mmCIF file with all atom_site columns, C-alpha atoms in Angstrom:
data_model
loop_
_atom_site.group_PDB
_atom_site.id
_atom_site.type_symbol
_atom_site.label_atom_id
_atom_site.label_alt_id
_atom_site.label_comp_id
_atom_site.label_asym_id
_atom_site.label_entity_id
_atom_site.label_seq_id
_atom_site.pdbx_PDB_ins_code
_atom_site.Cartn_x
_atom_site.Cartn_y
_atom_site.Cartn_z
_atom_site.occupancy
_atom_site.B_iso_or_equiv
_atom_site.pdbx_formal_charge
_atom_site.auth_seq_id
_atom_site.auth_comp_id
_atom_site.auth_asym_id
_atom_site.auth_atom_id
_atom_site.pdbx_PDB_model_num
ATOM 1  C CA . MET A 1 1  ? 6.934   0.458   -18.551 1.00 0.00 ? 190 MET A CA 1
ATOM 2  C CA . SER A 1 2  ? 5.756   3.990   -18.959 1.00 0.00 ? 191 SER A CA 1
ATOM 3  C CA . ASP A 1 3  ? 3.978   6.332   -16.602 1.00 0.00 ? 192 ASP A CA 1
ATOM 4  C CA . LYS A 1 4  ? 1.199   6.512   -19.192 1.00 0.00 ? 193 LYS A CA 1
ATOM 5  C CA . ASN A 1 5  ? 0.614   2.736   -19.075 1.00 0.00 ? 194 ASN A CA 1
ATOM 6  C CA . VAL A 1 6  ? 0.398   2.734   -15.292 1.00 0.00 ? 195 VAL A CA 1
ATOM 7  C CA . HIS A 1 7  ? -2.011  5.680   -15.323 1.00 0.00 ? 196 HIS A CA 1
ATOM 8  C CA . ASN A 1 8  ? -4.093  4.219   -18.166 1.00 0.00 ? 197 ASN A CA 1
ATOM 9  C CA . ALA A 1 9  ? -4.396  0.942   -16.225 1.00 0.00 ? 198 ALA A CA 1
ATOM 10 C CA . GLY A 1 10 ? -6.057  2.951   -13.437 1.00 0.00 ? 199 GLY A CA 1
ATOM 11 C CA . TYR A 1 11 ? -3.243  3.578   -10.944 1.00 0.00 ? 200 TYR A CA 1
ATOM 12 C CA . THR A 1 12 ? -3.391  7.313   -10.281 1.00 0.00 ? 201 THR A CA 1
ATOM 13 C CA . SER A 1 13 ? -2.176  9.870   -7.762  1.00 0.00 ? 202 SER A CA 1
ATOM 14 C CA . SER A 1 14 ? -5.713  10.015  -6.353  1.00 0.00 ? 203 SER A CA 1
ATOM 15 C CA . GLY A 1 15 ? -6.085  6.246   -6.002  1.00 0.00 ? 204 GLY A CA 1
ATOM 16 C CA . ILE A 1 16 ? -7.291  3.334   -8.079  1.00 0.00 ? 205 ILE A CA 1
ATOM 17 C CA . LYS A 1 17 ? -9.812  4.293   -10.731 1.00 0.00 ? 206 LYS A CA 1
ATOM 18 C CA . GLY A 1 18 ? -13.135 2.433   -10.505 1.00 0.00 ? 207 GLY A CA 1
ATOM 19 C CA . GLY A 1 19 ? -13.910 0.057   -13.366 1.00 0.00 ? 208 GLY A CA 1
ATOM 20 C CA . SER A 1 20 ? -10.274 -0.026  -14.489 1.00 0.00 ? 209 SER A CA 1
ATOM 21 C CA . THR A 1 21 ? -7.736  -2.795  -15.011 1.00 0.00 ? 210 THR A CA 1
ATOM 22 C CA . ALA A 1 22 ? -6.276  -1.701  -11.675 1.00 0.00 ? 211 ALA A CA 1
ATOM 23 C CA . SER A 1 23 ? -9.569  -2.231  -9.858  1.00 0.00 ? 212 SER A CA 1
ATOM 24 C CA . SER A 1 24 ? -9.912  -5.665  -11.460 1.00 0.00 ? 213 SER A CA 1
ATOM 25 C CA . ILE A 1 25 ? -6.398  -6.663  -10.369 1.00 0.00 ? 214 ILE A CA 1
ATOM 26 C CA . MET A 1 26 ? -7.096  -5.361  -6.861  1.00 0.00 ? 215 MET A CA 1
ATOM 27 C CA . SER A 1 27 ? -10.360 -7.323  -6.695  1.00 0.00 ? 216 SER A CA 1
ATOM 28 C CA . HIS A 1 28 ? -8.734  -10.584 -7.819  1.00 0.00 ? 217 HIS A CA 1
ATOM 29 C CA . GLU A 1 29 ? -5.820  -10.104 -5.440  1.00 0.00 ? 218 GLU A CA 1
ATOM 30 C CA . ALA A 1 30 ? -8.138  -9.369  -2.500  1.00 0.00 ? 219 ALA A CA 1
ATOM 31 C CA . LYS A 1 31 ? -10.293 -12.438 -3.198  1.00 0.00 ? 220 LYS A CA 1
ATOM 32 C CA . ALA A 1 32 ? -7.223  -14.664 -3.485  1.00 0.00 ? 221 ALA A CA 1
ATOM 33 C CA . SER A 1 33 ? -5.809  -13.447 -0.171  1.00 0.00 ? 222 SER A CA 1
ATOM 34 C CA . GLY A 1 34 ? -9.011  -13.562 1.858   1.00 0.00 ? 223 GLY A CA 1
ATOM 35 C CA . GLY A 1 35 ? -10.151 -9.970  1.556   1.00 0.00 ? 224 GLY A CA 1
ATOM 36 C CA . GLY A 1 36 ? -7.153  -7.653  1.461   1.00 0.00 ? 225 GLY A CA 1
ATOM 37 C CA . VAL A 1 37 ? -4.215  -6.740  -0.703  1.00 0.00 ? 226 VAL A CA 1
ATOM 38 C CA . ARG A 1 38 ? -0.743  -7.385  0.648   1.00 0.00 ? 227 ARG A CA 1
ATOM 39 C CA . SER A 1 39 ? 2.093   -4.933  0.856   1.00 0.00 ? 228 SER A CA 1
ATOM 40 C CA . GLY A 1 40 ? 4.533   -5.619  -1.969  1.00 0.00 ? 229 GLY A CA 1
ATOM 41 C CA . GLY A 1 41 ? 1.894   -7.282  -4.147  1.00 0.00 ? 230 GLY A CA 1
ATOM 42 C CA . PRO A 1 42 ? 0.842   -6.174  -7.634  1.00 0.00 ? 231 PRO A CA 1
ATOM 43 C CA . THR A 1 43 ? -1.778  -3.699  -6.441  1.00 0.00 ? 232 THR A CA 1
ATOM 44 C CA . SER A 1 44 ? 0.372   -1.941  -3.875  1.00 0.00 ? 233 SER A CA 1
ATOM 45 C CA . THR A 1 45 ? 3.454   -1.910  -6.107  1.00 0.00 ? 234 THR A CA 1
ATOM 46 C CA . LEU A 1 46 ? 1.654   -0.415  -9.086  1.00 0.00 ? 235 LEU A CA 1
ATOM 47 C CA . GLN A 1 47 ? -0.386  1.999   -6.967  1.00 0.00 ? 236 GLN A CA 1
ATOM 48 C CA . GLY A 1 48 ? 2.830   3.258   -5.395  1.00 0.00 ? 237 GLY A CA 1
ATOM 49 C CA . MET A 1 49 ? 4.191   3.964   -8.862  1.00 0.00 ? 238 MET A CA 1
ATOM 50 C CA . GLY A 1 50 ? 0.935   5.604   -9.939  1.00 0.00 ? 239 GLY A CA 1
ATOM 51 C CA . ALA A 1 51 ? 0.748   7.770   -6.828  1.00 0.00 ? 240 ALA A CA 1
ATOM 52 C CA . LYS A 1 52 ? 4.283   9.049   -7.404  1.00 0.00 ? 241 LYS A CA 1
ATOM 53 C CA . GLY A 1 53 ? 3.542   9.619   -11.074 1.00 0.00 ? 242 GLY A CA 1
ATOM 54 C CA . SER A 1 54 ? 6.843   8.017   -11.959 1.00 0.00 ? 243 SER A CA 1
ATOM 55 C CA . THR A 1 55 ? 7.948   4.577   -13.027 1.00 0.00 ? 244 THR A CA 1
ATOM 56 C CA . HIS A 1 56 ? 11.332  5.766   -14.218 1.00 0.00 ? 245 HIS A CA 1
ATOM 57 C CA . SER A 1 57 ? 14.300  3.671   -13.178 1.00 0.00 ? 246 SER A CA 1
ATOM 58 C CA . SER A 1 58 ? 12.137  0.886   -11.762 1.00 0.00 ? 247 SER A CA 1
ATOM 59 C CA . GLY A 1 59 ? 13.633  -1.547  -14.295 1.00 0.00 ? 248 GLY A CA 1
ATOM 60 C CA . PHE A 1 60 ? 10.405  -2.762  -15.915 1.00 0.00 ? 249 PHE A CA 1
ATOM 61 C CA . THR A 1 61 ? 10.823  -2.043  -19.624 1.00 0.00 ? 250 THR A CA 1
ATOM 62 C CA . ALA A 1 62 ? 9.183   -2.974  -22.918 1.00 0.00 ? 251 ALA A CA 1
ATOM 63 C CA . TRP A 1 63 ? 12.187  -5.230  -23.556 1.00 0.00 ? 252 TRP A CA 1
ATOM 64 C CA . GLY A 1 64 ? 12.077  -7.035  -20.228 1.00 0.00 ? 253 GLY A CA 1
ATOM 65 C CA . ILE A 1 65 ? 13.486  -6.481  -16.773 1.00 0.00 ? 254 ILE A CA 1
ATOM 66 C CA . SER A 1 66 ? 16.735  -4.513  -16.566 1.00 0.00 ? 255 SER A CA 1
ATOM 67 C CA . SER A 1 67 ? 19.648  -6.232  -14.879 1.00 0.00 ? 256 SER A CA 1
ATOM 68 C CA . GLY A 1 68 ? 20.576  -4.760  -11.504 1.00 0.00 ? 257 GLY A CA 1
ATOM 69 C CA . SER A 1 69 ? 17.338  -2.769  -11.211 1.00 0.00 ? 258 SER A CA 1
ATOM 70 C CA . GLN A 1 70 ? 14.689  -2.678  -8.492  1.00 0.00 ? 259 GLN A CA 1
ATOM 71 C CA . ALA A 1 71 ? 12.577  -4.854  -10.806 1.00 0.00 ? 260 ALA A CA 1
ATOM 72 C CA . SER A 1 72 ? 15.289  -7.512  -11.002 1.00 0.00 ? 261 SER A CA 1
ATOM 73 C CA . LYS A 1 73 ? 15.593  -7.539  -7.198  1.00 0.00 ? 262 LYS A CA 1
ATOM 74 C CA . MET A 1 74 ? 11.811  -7.937  -6.920  1.00 0.00 ? 263 MET A CA 1
ATOM 75 C CA . MET A 1 75 ? 11.847  -10.781 -9.445  1.00 0.00 ? 264 MET A CA 1
ATOM 76 C CA . SER A 1 76 ? 14.703  -12.522 -7.638  1.00 0.00 ? 265 SER A CA 1
ATOM 77 C CA . GLN A 1 77 ? 12.980  -12.320 -4.250  1.00 0.00 ? 266 GLN A CA 1
ATOM 78 C CA . GLU A 1 78 ? 9.713   -13.566 -5.704  1.00 0.00 ? 267 GLU A CA 1
ATOM 79 C CA . ALA A 1 79 ? 11.449  -16.460 -7.486  1.00 0.00 ? 268 ALA A CA 1
ATOM 80 C CA . LYS A 1 80 ? 13.242  -17.498 -4.272  1.00 0.00 ? 269 LYS A CA 1
ATOM 81 C CA . SER A 1 81 ? 9.971   -17.514 -2.335  1.00 0.00 ? 270 SER A CA 1
ATOM 82 C CA . HIS A 1 82 ? 8.319   -19.694 -5.008  1.00 0.00 ? 271 HIS A CA 1
ATOM 83 C CA . GLY A 1 83 ? 11.031  -22.299 -5.427  1.00 0.00 ? 272 GLY A CA 1
ATOM 84 C CA . GLY A 1 84 ? 12.889  -20.753 -8.343  1.00 0.00 ? 273 GLY A CA 1
ATOM 85 C CA . GLY A 1 85 ? 10.264  -19.280 -10.665 1.00 0.00 ? 274 GLY A CA 1
ATOM 86 C CA . THR A 1 86 ? 8.001   -16.270 -10.761 1.00 0.00 ? 275 THR A CA 1
ATOM 87 C CA . PRO A 1 87 ? 4.340   -17.290 -10.649 1.00 0.00 ? 276 PRO A CA 1
ATOM 88 C CA . ARG A 1 88 ? 1.813   -16.259 -13.260 1.00 0.00 ? 277 ARG A CA 1
ATOM 89 C CA . GLY A 1 89 ? -0.282  -13.495 -11.733 1.00 0.00 ? 278 GLY A CA 1
ATOM 90 C CA . GLY A 1 90 ? 2.448   -12.636 -9.215  1.00 0.00 ? 279 GLY A CA 1
ATOM 91 C CA . THR A 1 91 ? 3.835   -9.191  -8.616  1.00 0.00 ? 280 THR A CA 1
ATOM 92 C CA . THR A 1 92 ? 6.676   -9.367  -11.142 1.00 0.00 ? 281 THR A CA 1
ATOM 93 C CA . SER A 1 93 ? 4.606   -10.749 -14.009 1.00 0.00 ? 282 SER A CA 1
ATOM 94 C CA . THR A 1 94 ? 1.692   -8.382  -13.383 1.00 0.00 ? 283 THR A CA 1
ATOM 95 C CA . VAL A 1 95 ? 3.838   -5.262  -13.141 1.00 0.00 ? 284 VAL A CA 1
ATOM 96 C CA . GLN A 1 96 ? 5.904   -6.304  -16.178 1.00 0.00 ? 285 GLN A CA 1
ATOM 97 C CA . SER A 1 97 ? 2.767   -6.870  -18.256 1.00 0.00 ? 286 SER A CA 1
ATOM 98 C CA . ILE A 1 98 ? 1.560   -3.326  -17.592 1.00 0.00 ? 287 ILE A CA 1
#
């Protein structure tokens, strides 16, 4: 995953860009959770990366998730909380797709 992809999706140092993929993801996530976005979810994870302006060493790559990375830890935790798999639309799959 590159900084450019995160920024182009609408996650920026000044917040989520209106009308962007990021705002759409945030809207869907908020509706699904009753009105807010949770810490550690797709919106907060990607916005944190966008605000820092750096996705380097996160472990999300064009070739998949790097072993031993922060991304692999996130995927493992998410899989454990969902009975062994990462859900479509979950944090890991959303961040990896961007």
